[in-house]
Coordinates of N, CA and C in Angstrom, one line a residue:
M1 N 3.3 -19.8 -2.3 CA 2.4 -19.5 -3.0 C 2.3 -20.7 -3.5
S2 N 0.5 -21.2 -3.4 CA -0.1 -22.0 -4.0 C -0.2 -21.7 -5.5
S3 N -0.1 -23.1 -6.3 CA -0.7 -22.8 -7.3 C -1.8 -22.0 -7.9
A4 N -2.9 -21.9 -7.1 CA -4.0 -21.5 -7.3 C -4.2 -20.0 -6.9
L5 N -2.9 -19.7 -6.0 CA -2.4 -18.0 -5.7 C -1.7 -17.6 -7.0
L6 N -0.9 -18.5 -7.3 CA 0.2 -18.0 -8.6 C -0.9 -17.3 -9.7
V7 N -1.9 -18.3 -10.3 CA -2.4 -18.3 -11.5 C -3.5 -17.0 -11.2
S8 N -3.7 -17.1 -9.6 CA -4.7 -15.7 -9.7 C -4.6 -14.4 -9.6
W9 N -3.0 -14.5 -9.2 CA -1.7 -13.6 -9.1 C -1.3 -13.5 -10.8
A10 N -1.4 -14.2 -11.4 CA -1.0 -14.1 -12.8 C -2.5 -13.3 -13.9
I11 N -3.2 -13.9 -13.0 CA -4.5 -13.5 -14.0 C -4.6 -11.8 -13.4
T12 N -4.2 -11.5 -12.2 CA -4.4 -9.7 -11.8 C -3.9 -8.9 -12.7
V13 N -2.2 -9.5 -13.0 CA -0.5 -9.2 -13.7 C -1.7 -8.4 -15.1
V14 N -1.9 -9.7 -16.0 CA -2.3 -9.9 -16.9 C -3.4 -8.2 -17.2
G15 N -4.8 -8.6 -16.5 CA -5.6 -7.9 -16.4 C -5.1 -6.6 -15.9
E16 N -4.0 -6.4 -15.4 CA -4.1 -4.9 -14.8 C -3.2 -4.2 -16.5
F17 N -2.2 -5.0 -16.7 CA -1.7 -4.8 -18.3 C -2.9 -4.1 -19.3
D18 N -3.7 -4.6 -19.0 CA -4.9 -5.1 -20.0 C -5.4 -3.7 -20.1
A19 N -5.9 -3.2 -18.6 CA -6.8 -2.4 -17.9 C -6.2 -0.9 -18.1
A20 N -4.3 -1.0 -18.2 CA -3.7 0.1 -18.6 C -3.5 0.3 -20.4
G21 N -4.1 -0.6 -21.4 CA -3.9 -0.8 -22.0 C -2.3 -1.3 -22.8
R22 N -2.0 -1.4 -22.0 CA -0.6 -2.0 -22.3 C 0.0 -3.4 -22.6
R23 N 0.4 -4.1 -23.3 CA 1.0 -5.9 -23.1 C 2.1 -5.5 -22.5
I24 N 2.3 -6.7 -22.1 CA 3.4 -7.6 -20.9 C 4.3 -7.5 -22.2
P25 N 6.0 -6.4 -21.8 CA 6.8 -7.3 -22.8 C 7.3 -8.7 -23.0
E26 N 7.4 -9.0 -24.2 CA 7.5 -10.6 -24.2 C 8.8 -11.5 -24.0
G27 N 10.0 -10.4 -23.7 CA 10.7 -10.9 -22.8 C 10.4 -11.1 -21.4
V28 N 9.7 -10.1 -20.8 CA 9.2 -10.2 -19.5 C 8.4 -11.6 -19.2
I29 N 7.6 -12.1 -20.2 CA 6.5 -13.3 -19.8 C 7.5 -14.3 -18.7
P30 N 8.5 -14.3 -19.6 CA 8.7 -15.9 -19.0 C 9.7 -15.7 -17.6
L31 N 9.7 -13.9 -17.0 CA 10.2 -14.7 -15.7 C 8.8 -13.7 -14.7
L32 N 7.7 -13.9 -15.2 CA 6.6 -13.7 -14.7 C 5.8 -15.1 -14.3
P33 N 5.7 -15.4 -13.0 CA 5.3 -16.9 -12.6 C 3.7 -17.0 -13.5
M34 N 3.7 -18.0 -14.1 CA 2.0 -18.7 -14.3 C 1.5 -17.5 -15.7
V35 N 2.1 -16.2 -15.8 CA 1.5 -15.6 -16.9 C 1.8 -16.3 -18.2
P36 N 2.5 -17.1 -18.5 CA 2.5 -18.2 -19.6 C 1.4 -18.6 -19.7
V37 N 1.1 -18.9 -18.8 CA -0.3 -20.4 -18.6 C -1.5 -19.4 -18.7
V38 N -1.8 -18.1 -17.9 CA -2.6 -17.4 -18.8 C -2.8 -16.9 -19.6
L39 N -1.8 -16.4 -20.4 CA -2.1 -15.7 -21.5 C -2.0 -16.9 -22.5
W40 N -1.5 -18.2 -22.6 CA -2.3 -19.1 -23.1 C -3.9 -19.5 -23.1
A41 N -4.2 -20.0 -22.0 CA -5.4 -19.7 -21.4 C -6.8 -18.8 -22.1
R42 N -6.1 -18.0 -22.3 CA -7.5 -16.9 -22.7 C -7.1 -16.7 -24.1
E43 N -6.0 -17.4 -24.7 CA -6.6 -18.1 -26.1 C -7.3 -18.9 -27.0
Q44 N -7.5 -19.8 -25.6 CA -8.5 -21.5 -26.1 C -9.9 -20.9 -26.0
S45 N -10.7 -22.1 -26.2 CA -11.9 -21.9 -26.3 C -12.4 -22.1 -25.2
R46 N -13.6 -21.6 -24.5 CA -14.3 -21.9 -23.1 C -14.8 -23.2 -23.3
P47 N -15.5 -24.3 -22.4 CA -14.8 -24.0 -21.4 C -13.3 -25.2 -21.1
L48 N -12.3 -24.4 -20.7 CA -11.7 -25.0 -20.8 C -10.7 -26.4 -20.4
Q49 N -10.5 -27.3 -21.1 CA -10.2 -28.9 -20.8 C -8.8 -29.0 -20.0
A50 N -8.8 -29.5 -18.8 CA -8.0 -30.2 -18.3 C -7.3 -31.1 -19.1
E51 N -7.4 -31.9 -20.3 CA -6.5 -32.6 -21.2 C -6.1 -31.9 -21.8
A52 N -6.4 -30.5 -22.1 CA -5.6 -29.6 -22.9 C -4.2 -28.7 -22.2
I53 N -4.5 -28.5 -21.1 CA -3.9 -28.0 -20.2 C -2.7 -28.9 -19.9
Q54 N -3.0 -30.2 -19.7 CA -2.1 -31.0 -19.5 C -0.9 -31.1 -20.2
V55 N -1.5 -31.6 -21.9 CA -0.6 -31.9 -22.7 C -0.1 -30.4 -23.1
A56 N -0.3 -29.4 -23.1 CA 0.3 -28.0 -23.2 C 1.6 -27.7 -22.4
F57 N 1.2 -28.1 -21.2 CA 1.9 -27.9 -20.0 C 3.2 -29.4 -19.5
G58 N 2.8 -30.2 -20.0 CA 3.6 -31.6 -19.5 C 2.9 -31.7 -18.0
L59 N 1.7 -31.6 -17.7 CA 1.6 -31.7 -16.3 C 0.6 -33.1 -15.6
S60 N 0.8 -33.4 -14.7 CA -0.3 -34.6 -14.1 C -1.5 -34.2 -14.5
R61 N -2.7 -35.4 -14.7 CA -3.9 -34.8 -14.5 C -4.4 -34.4 -13.7
A62 N -3.8 -34.5 -12.5 CA -4.3 -33.6 -10.9 C -3.8 -32.4 -11.0
T63 N -2.7 -32.1 -11.0 CA -2.5 -30.7 -11.2 C -3.0 -29.9 -12.7
A64 N -3.3 -30.8 -14.0 CA -4.0 -29.6 -14.7 C -5.4 -29.9 -13.9
Y65 N -6.4 -30.5 -13.3 CA -7.3 -30.0 -12.8 C -7.4 -28.9 -12.0
R66 N -6.5 -28.9 -10.9 CA -6.2 -27.5 -9.8 C -5.9 -26.4 -10.4
W67 N -5.3 -26.5 -11.6 CA -4.8 -25.3 -12.6 C -6.4 -25.1 -13.0
M68 N -7.1 -25.6 -13.9 CA -8.1 -25.3 -14.9 C -9.3 -24.3 -13.6
G69 N -9.1 -25.3 -12.1 CA -10.0 -24.4 -11.1 C -9.8 -22.9 -10.9
A70 N -7.9 -23.1 -11.0 CA -7.8 -21.6 -10.8 C -8.4 -20.7 -11.8
L71 N -8.1 -21.3 -13.0 CA -8.7 -20.4 -14.6 C -9.0 -20.0 -14.4
E72 N -10.9 -20.5 -13.5 CA -11.9 -19.6 -13.8 C -12.5 -18.9 -13.7
D73 N -11.5 -17.7 -13.0 CA -11.2 -16.5 -12.9 C -10.6 -15.7 -14.3
I74 N -10.3 -16.6 -15.6 CA -9.3 -15.8 -16.6 C -10.2 -14.9 -17.0
D75 N -11.3 -14.7 -17.0 CA -12.2 -13.3 -17.5 C -13.0 -12.3 -16.6
D76 N -12.1 -12.6 -15.4 CA -12.5 -11.8 -14.4 C -11.3 -11.4 -13.4
P77 N -10.3 -10.6 -14.0 CA -9.2 -10.5 -12.9 C -9.9 -9.6 -11.8
A78 N -10.9 -8.9 -11.6 CA -11.3 -8.6 -10.5 C -11.4 -9.1 -9.1
A79 N -12.3 -10.5 -9.6 CA -12.5 -11.9 -8.9 C -11.5 -12.8 -8.8
A80 N -9.8 -12.4 -9.5 CA -9.1 -13.0 -9.5 C -7.9 -12.3 -8.2
K81 N -8.3 -10.9 -8.3 CA -7.8 -10.4 -6.9 C -8.0 -10.5 -5.8
R82 N -9.7 -10.7 -6.2 CA -9.8 -10.7 -4.5 C -9.8 -11.9 -3.9
R83 N -9.1 -13.2 -4.4 CA -8.9 -14.2 -4.3 C -7.1 -14.3 -3.2
L84 N -6.2 -12.6 -3.3 CA -5.2 -12.6 -2.8 C -4.9 -12.4 -2.1
P85 N -4.2 -12.4 -1.2 CA -4.1 -12.1 0.4 C -4.3 -10.5 0.5
A86 N -3.3 -10.3 -0.4 CA -2.7 -8.5 -0.7 C -3.2 -7.9 -1.9
G87 N -4.2 -8.0 -2.5 CA -4.5 -7.8 -3.7 C -4.0 -6.2 -4.1
G88 N -4.2 -5.3 -3.5 CA -4.1 -3.9 -3.6 C -1.9 -3.9 -4.0
R89 N -1.2 -4.4 -3.0 CA 0.0 -4.5 -3.6 C 0.3 -4.8 -5.2
V90 N -0.8 -5.6 -5.8 CA -0.2 -6.1 -7.1 C -0.6 -4.3 -8.1
R91 N -1.5 -4.2 -7.7 CA -1.7 -2.9 -8.7 C -0.4 -1.8 -8.5
D92 N -0.2 -1.7 -7.1 CA 1.1 -0.6 -7.1 C 2.5 -1.2 -8.0
A93 N 2.6 -2.8 -7.6 CA 3.5 -2.9 -8.1 C 3.9 -3.1 -9.6
V94 N 2.8 -3.2 -10.2 CA 2.1 -3.2 -11.7 C 2.2 -1.6 -12.0
R95 N 1.9 -1.1 -11.6 CA 2.0 0.6 -11.7 C 3.6 0.9 -11.8
Q96 N 4.3 0.3 -10.4 CA 5.8 0.9 -10.6 C 6.7 0.5 -12.1
E97 N 6.1 -0.6 -12.7 CA 6.9 -1.3 -13.3 C 6.2 -0.8 -14.4
L98 N 5.1 -0.1 -15.1 CA 4.9 0.8 -16.0 C 5.4 1.8 -16.5
A99 N 5.5 2.5 -14.9 CA 6.6 4.1 -14.9 C 8.0 3.8 -15.7
L100 N 8.3 2.4 -14.8 CA 9.7 2.0 -14.7 C 10.2 2.0 -16.6
L101 N 9.4 0.9 -17.6 CA 9.4 0.9 -18.5 C 8.7 2.0 -19.8
A102 N 8.0 3.1 -19.3 CA 7.9 4.3 -19.8 C 9.4 4.9 -19.8
G103 N 9.6 5.0 -18.5 CA 11.1 6.1 -18.2 C 12.0 5.2 -19.2
A104 N 11.9 3.7 -19.6 CA 13.0 3.4 -20.1 C 12.9 3.5 -21.6
K105 N 11.8 3.7 -22.0 CA 11.6 4.4 -23.8 C 11.4 5.4 -24.2
G106 N 11.6 6.5 -23.1 CA 11.5 7.9 -22.8 C 13.1 8.1 -23.0
G107 N 14.1 7.7 -22.2 CA 15.1 7.9 -22.4 C 15.9 7.3 -23.2
R108 N 15.5 7.0 -24.6 CA 16.3 6.1 -25.6 C 16.6 7.8 -26.5

């Protein structure tokens, strides 16, 4: 999967958690590709700057510009989802994870 598709996937995942009124557990964030980048980008002023992305993640200038383009959907998870080849599977996977998390919390 290209970095642009990974960013779209991460935007979709973050959007799904937001829509469900949930936060992604802190311990899980590093395990989800590009989710830390999306969470960082959401905290930045707009428009995003390639130089800021480059410094924050130690990227080459070219990669920072590719990520910046992919992050254009940061405020529109539905648009990011449309870029995914199998976007419907993302929603199902997030719902399954939320159910597992809810079950784990309820079982304590």
